[in-house]
mmCIF file of C-alpha atoms in Angstrom:
data_model
loop_
_atom_site.group_PDB
_atom_site.id
_atom_site.type_symbol
_atom_site.label_atom_id
_atom_site.label_comp_id
_atom_site.label_asym_id
_atom_site.label_seq_id
_atom_site.Cartn_x
_atom_site.Cartn_y
_atom_site.Cartn_z
ATOM 1 C CA MET A 1 267.948 12.490 76.467
ATOM 2 C CA ASP A 2 268.137 14.314 79.762
ATOM 3 C CA GLY A 3 264.402 14.836 80.163
ATOM 4 C CA ALA A 4 260.964 14.427 78.671
ATOM 5 C CA ILE A 5 257.749 16.408 79.046
ATOM 6 C CA SER A 6 254.284 15.337 77.932
ATOM 7 C CA ILE A 7 251.130 17.401 78.308
ATOM 8 C CA SER A 8 247.716 15.734 78.075
ATOM 9 C CA ALA A 9 248.875 12.892 75.824
ATOM 10 C CA VAL A 10 249.474 9.871 78.047
ATOM 11 C CA GLN A 11 245.829 9.396 79.060
ATOM 12 C CA TRP A 12 244.959 8.559 75.439
ATOM 13 C CA LEU A 13 247.064 5.402 75.714
ATOM 14 C CA CYS A 14 244.541 4.129 78.286
ATOM 15 C CA ASN A 15 241.580 4.329 75.875
ATOM 16 C CA ALA A 16 240.219 1.215 74.184
ATOM 17 C CA ASP A 17 237.849 2.354 71.429
ATOM 18 C CA LYS A 18 237.723 -1.064 69.777
ATOM 19 C CA SER A 19 237.865 -4.570 71.176
ATOM 20 C CA SER A 20 241.213 -5.065 69.413
ATOM 21 C CA HIS A 21 242.843 -2.162 71.308
ATOM 22 C CA GLU A 22 245.034 -3.196 74.236
ATOM 23 C CA PRO A 23 245.873 -0.284 76.589
ATOM 24 C CA ARG A 24 248.214 -2.458 78.639
ATOM 25 C CA LEU A 25 250.355 -3.299 75.613
ATOM 26 C CA ARG A 26 250.440 0.370 74.581
ATOM 27 C CA LEU A 27 251.560 1.474 78.046
ATOM 28 C CA LYS A 28 254.185 -1.264 78.250
ATOM 29 C CA ALA A 29 255.621 -0.261 74.866
ATOM 30 C CA PHE A 30 255.495 3.475 75.682
ATOM 31 C CA PHE A 31 257.216 3.288 79.067
ATOM 32 C CA GLY A 32 259.752 0.750 77.782
ATOM 33 C CA SER A 33 260.707 3.049 74.899
ATOM 34 C CA LEU A 34 260.825 6.098 77.164
ATOM 35 C CA TYR A 35 263.092 4.289 79.626
ATOM 36 C CA ARG A 36 265.484 3.272 76.837
ATOM 37 C CA CYS A 37 265.606 6.847 75.456
ATOM 38 C CA LEU A 38 266.386 8.601 78.740
ATOM 39 C CA ALA A 39 269.806 8.811 80.348
ATOM 40 C CA ARG A 40 270.180 7.403 83.853
ATOM 41 C CA GLY A 41 269.115 10.012 86.390
ATOM 42 C CA ALA A 42 267.013 11.867 83.809
ATOM 43 C CA ARG A 43 263.498 13.059 84.583
ATOM 44 C CA ALA A 44 260.212 12.664 82.764
ATOM 45 C CA VAL A 45 257.127 14.696 83.690
ATOM 46 C CA LEU A 46 253.870 13.524 82.136
ATOM 47 C CA GLN A 47 250.773 15.645 82.761
ATOM 48 C CA PHE A 48 247.501 13.748 82.354
ATOM 49 C CA TYR A 49 243.798 13.774 83.172
ATOM 50 C CA ALA A 50 242.788 10.317 84.366
ATOM 51 C CA ASP A 51 239.142 9.265 84.248
ATOM 52 C CA ASN A 52 239.471 7.340 87.502
ATOM 53 C CA VAL A 53 241.983 6.121 90.080
ATOM 54 C CA LYS A 54 242.322 2.808 88.231
ATOM 55 C CA GLN A 55 243.839 4.596 85.211
ATOM 56 C CA THR A 56 246.273 6.452 87.462
ATOM 57 C CA GLU A 57 247.329 3.212 89.132
ATOM 58 C CA MET A 58 247.724 1.542 85.742
ATOM 59 C CA LEU A 59 249.998 4.361 84.502
ATOM 60 C CA VAL A 60 252.119 4.235 87.655
ATOM 61 C CA SER A 61 252.401 0.435 87.666
ATOM 62 C CA PHE A 62 253.580 0.226 84.049
ATOM 63 C CA ALA A 63 256.086 3.030 84.643
ATOM 64 C CA MET A 64 257.502 1.167 87.652
ATOM 65 C CA LYS A 65 257.673 -2.113 85.715
ATOM 66 C CA ALA A 66 259.716 -0.349 83.040
ATOM 67 C CA GLY A 67 262.278 0.645 85.688
ATOM 68 C CA PHE A 68 261.298 4.184 86.649
ATOM 69 C CA ALA A 69 261.071 5.561 90.183
ATOM 70 C CA GLY A 70 258.743 8.385 91.164
ATOM 71 C CA GLY A 71 255.089 9.059 91.764
ATOM 72 C CA VAL A 72 252.030 11.148 91.052
ATOM 73 C CA VAL A 73 251.790 14.802 92.090
ATOM 74 C CA ILE A 74 248.335 16.395 92.070
ATOM 75 C CA ASP A 75 247.797 20.155 91.809
ATOM 76 C CA TRP A 76 244.554 21.475 93.266
ATOM 77 C CA PRO A 77 243.312 18.025 94.388
ATOM 78 C CA HIS A 78 239.952 19.278 95.732
ATOM 79 C CA SER A 79 238.941 21.183 92.603
ATOM 80 C CA SER A 80 236.905 19.551 89.859
ATOM 81 C CA LYS A 81 238.024 21.926 87.075
ATOM 82 C CA ALA A 82 241.577 22.911 87.998
ATOM 83 C CA LYS A 83 242.799 19.474 89.159
ATOM 84 C CA LYS A 84 245.925 18.402 87.305
ATOM 85 C CA SER A 85 247.886 15.178 87.723
ATOM 86 C CA TYR A 86 251.572 14.840 86.950
ATOM 87 C CA LEU A 87 253.468 11.579 86.729
ATOM 88 C CA VAL A 88 256.986 12.560 87.823
ATOM 89 C CA LEU A 89 259.502 9.844 86.942
ATOM 90 C CA THR A 90 263.222 9.420 87.447
ATOM 91 C CA CYS A 91 265.123 7.060 85.189
ATOM 92 C CA GLY A 92 267.381 4.593 86.957
ATOM 93 C CA THR A 93 268.323 5.811 90.421
ATOM 94 C CA SER A 94 265.400 6.427 92.747
ATOM 95 C CA SER A 95 265.610 10.018 93.925
ATOM 96 C CA ILE A 96 262.047 10.225 95.172
ATOM 97 C CA ALA A 97 263.039 12.630 97.937
ATOM 98 C CA SER A 98 263.033 15.442 95.381
ATOM 99 C CA LEU A 99 259.431 14.890 94.230
ATOM 100 C CA PRO A 100 257.801 18.338 93.809
ATOM 101 C CA LYS A 101 254.894 19.558 95.915
ATOM 102 C CA GLY A 102 251.358 19.912 94.567
ATOM 103 C CA LYS A 103 249.510 23.234 94.688
ATOM 104 C CA GLY A 104 246.366 23.759 96.741
ATOM 105 C CA GLU A 105 243.193 25.563 95.776
ATOM 106 C CA ASP A 106 244.546 28.975 96.771
ATOM 107 C CA GLY A 107 247.887 28.462 95.012
ATOM 108 C CA GLU A 108 249.756 27.468 98.193
ATOM 109 C CA MET A 109 251.453 24.151 98.623
ATOM 110 C CA CYS A 110 249.224 21.245 99.642
ATOM 111 C CA SER A 111 249.509 19.648 103.017
ATOM 112 C CA SER A 112 248.851 15.995 103.703
ATOM 113 C CA ASP A 113 246.578 16.922 106.629
ATOM 114 C CA ASP A 114 243.391 18.914 106.310
ATOM 115 C CA ASP A 115 243.758 20.560 109.733
ATOM 116 C CA ASP A 116 244.318 24.306 109.949
ATOM 117 C CA ASP A 117 246.480 24.457 113.069
ATOM 118 C CA GLY A 118 249.567 25.705 111.226
ATOM 119 C CA ASP A 119 251.888 22.707 111.608
ATOM 120 C CA GLU A 120 254.779 22.402 109.223
ATOM 121 C CA SER A 121 253.031 19.517 107.459
ATOM 122 C CA ASN A 122 253.938 20.551 103.948
ATOM 123 C CA ASP A 123 254.296 17.037 102.533
ATOM 124 C CA ASP A 124 253.672 16.376 98.865
ATOM 125 C CA GLN A 125 250.169 15.463 97.762
ATOM 126 C CA THR A 126 250.732 12.244 95.864
ATOM 127 C CA VAL A 127 248.709 9.186 95.028
ATOM 128 C CA GLY A 128 251.751 7.037 95.569
ATOM 129 C CA THR A 129 255.504 7.191 95.626
ATOM 130 C CA TYR A 130 257.141 4.052 94.418
ATOM 131 C CA GLY A 131 260.650 2.739 94.005
ATOM 132 C CA ARG A 132 261.802 0.135 91.574
ATOM 133 C CA ASN A 133 260.804 -3.293 92.842
ATOM 134 C CA ARG A 134 261.342 -5.763 90.074
ATOM 135 C CA SER A 135 260.500 -9.296 91.084
ATOM 136 C CA ASN A 136 262.464 -12.373 90.098
ATOM 137 C CA LYS A 137 259.473 -13.642 88.119
ATOM 138 C CA ARG A 138 260.739 -11.985 84.943
ATOM 139 C CA GLN A 139 264.154 -13.608 85.301
ATOM 140 C CA LYS A 140 262.675 -17.089 85.758
ATOM 141 C CA VAL A 141 260.590 -16.764 82.609
ATOM 142 C CA ASN A 142 263.620 -15.670 80.586
ATOM 143 C CA LYS A 143 265.704 -18.638 81.765
ATOM 144 C CA LYS A 144 263.102 -21.155 80.748
ATOM 145 C CA ASN A 145 261.833 -19.024 77.851
ATOM 146 C CA GLY A 146 258.316 -20.180 78.809
ATOM 147 C CA ARG A 147 258.425 -23.124 76.410
ATOM 148 C CA GLY A 148 258.903 -26.574 77.825
ATOM 149 C CA LYS A 149 257.252 -29.925 77.233
ATOM 150 C CA ASP A 150 254.134 -28.902 79.182
ATOM 151 C CA TRP A 151 253.729 -25.769 77.088
ATOM 152 C CA LEU A 152 254.116 -27.752 73.868
ATOM 153 C CA LEU A 153 251.503 -30.334 74.922
ATOM 154 C CA ARG A 154 249.042 -27.591 75.896
ATOM 155 C CA LYS A 155 249.610 -25.827 72.585
ATOM 156 C CA LYS A 156 249.087 -29.040 70.590
ATOM 157 C CA GLU A 157 245.861 -29.765 72.499
ATOM 158 C CA GLN A 158 244.690 -26.225 71.809
ATOM 159 C CA MET A 159 245.341 -26.674 68.086
ATOM 160 C CA ARG A 160 243.466 -30.005 68.078
ATOM 161 C CA LYS A 161 240.434 -28.295 69.628
ATOM 162 C CA ARG A 162 240.521 -25.770 66.803
ATOM 163 C CA GLY A 163 240.383 -28.590 64.281
ATOM 164 C CA ARG A 164 243.962 -28.364 63.043
ATOM 165 C CA ASP A 165 245.962 -31.401 61.917
ATOM 166 C CA VAL A 166 248.574 -31.958 64.641
ATOM 167 C CA PRO A 167 251.181 -34.758 64.807
ATOM 168 C CA ALA A 168 250.549 -37.409 67.468
ATOM 169 C CA ASP A 169 252.299 -37.178 70.840
ATOM 170 C CA THR A 170 255.259 -39.546 71.236
ATOM 171 C CA LYS A 171 258.036 -40.038 73.752
ATOM 172 C CA TYR A 172 260.087 -37.626 71.648
ATOM 173 C CA THR A 173 257.535 -34.777 71.855
ATOM 174 C CA GLY A 174 259.104 -31.732 73.476
ATOM 175 C CA ARG A 175 262.466 -33.375 74.161
ATOM 176 C CA LYS A 176 265.519 -31.277 74.680
ATOM 177 C CA ARG A 177 267.808 -31.443 71.692
ATOM 178 C CA LYS A 178 271.563 -31.502 71.779
ATOM 179 C CA THR A 179 273.316 -28.169 71.369
ATOM 180 C CA ARG A 180 275.013 -29.175 68.099
ATOM 181 C CA PHE A 181 271.627 -29.570 66.416
#
């Protein structure tokens, strides 16, 4: 797809009504699916009402982990009723220079400064503008697949504590098998 628009839906992924609900897993799955559906260079604009700054940061961080570039644009940031937040994302290439401007209380564009001396400070009013910074941590985990001898011994000890019947540890526990096996 070339673009996606969401109005007042994304904030519901952050809710945890039961102890079994995991907002982080929901957000990871949502942004991963959205990234796979969009063409490179496509835009997604997600309008939301966050309860606090922590929710906004959580939305932005999971979007960046999925591979998006972009940021949050806030319309009418000083109003309690008219304040709207938009998560503006670009898929693939980071073209954050074209992030739209937020509107002020009187309908004019917001400025980053609160002074009234008429400078041309018409910067966008954003919580944060982020590029794609994927660490090498993910690559290291995939190489090792997270399961070595240490992991196996910890898992067996965990099962013993739960009262399960687990085979005894030997010199062959967790050994690397030949590829033909």
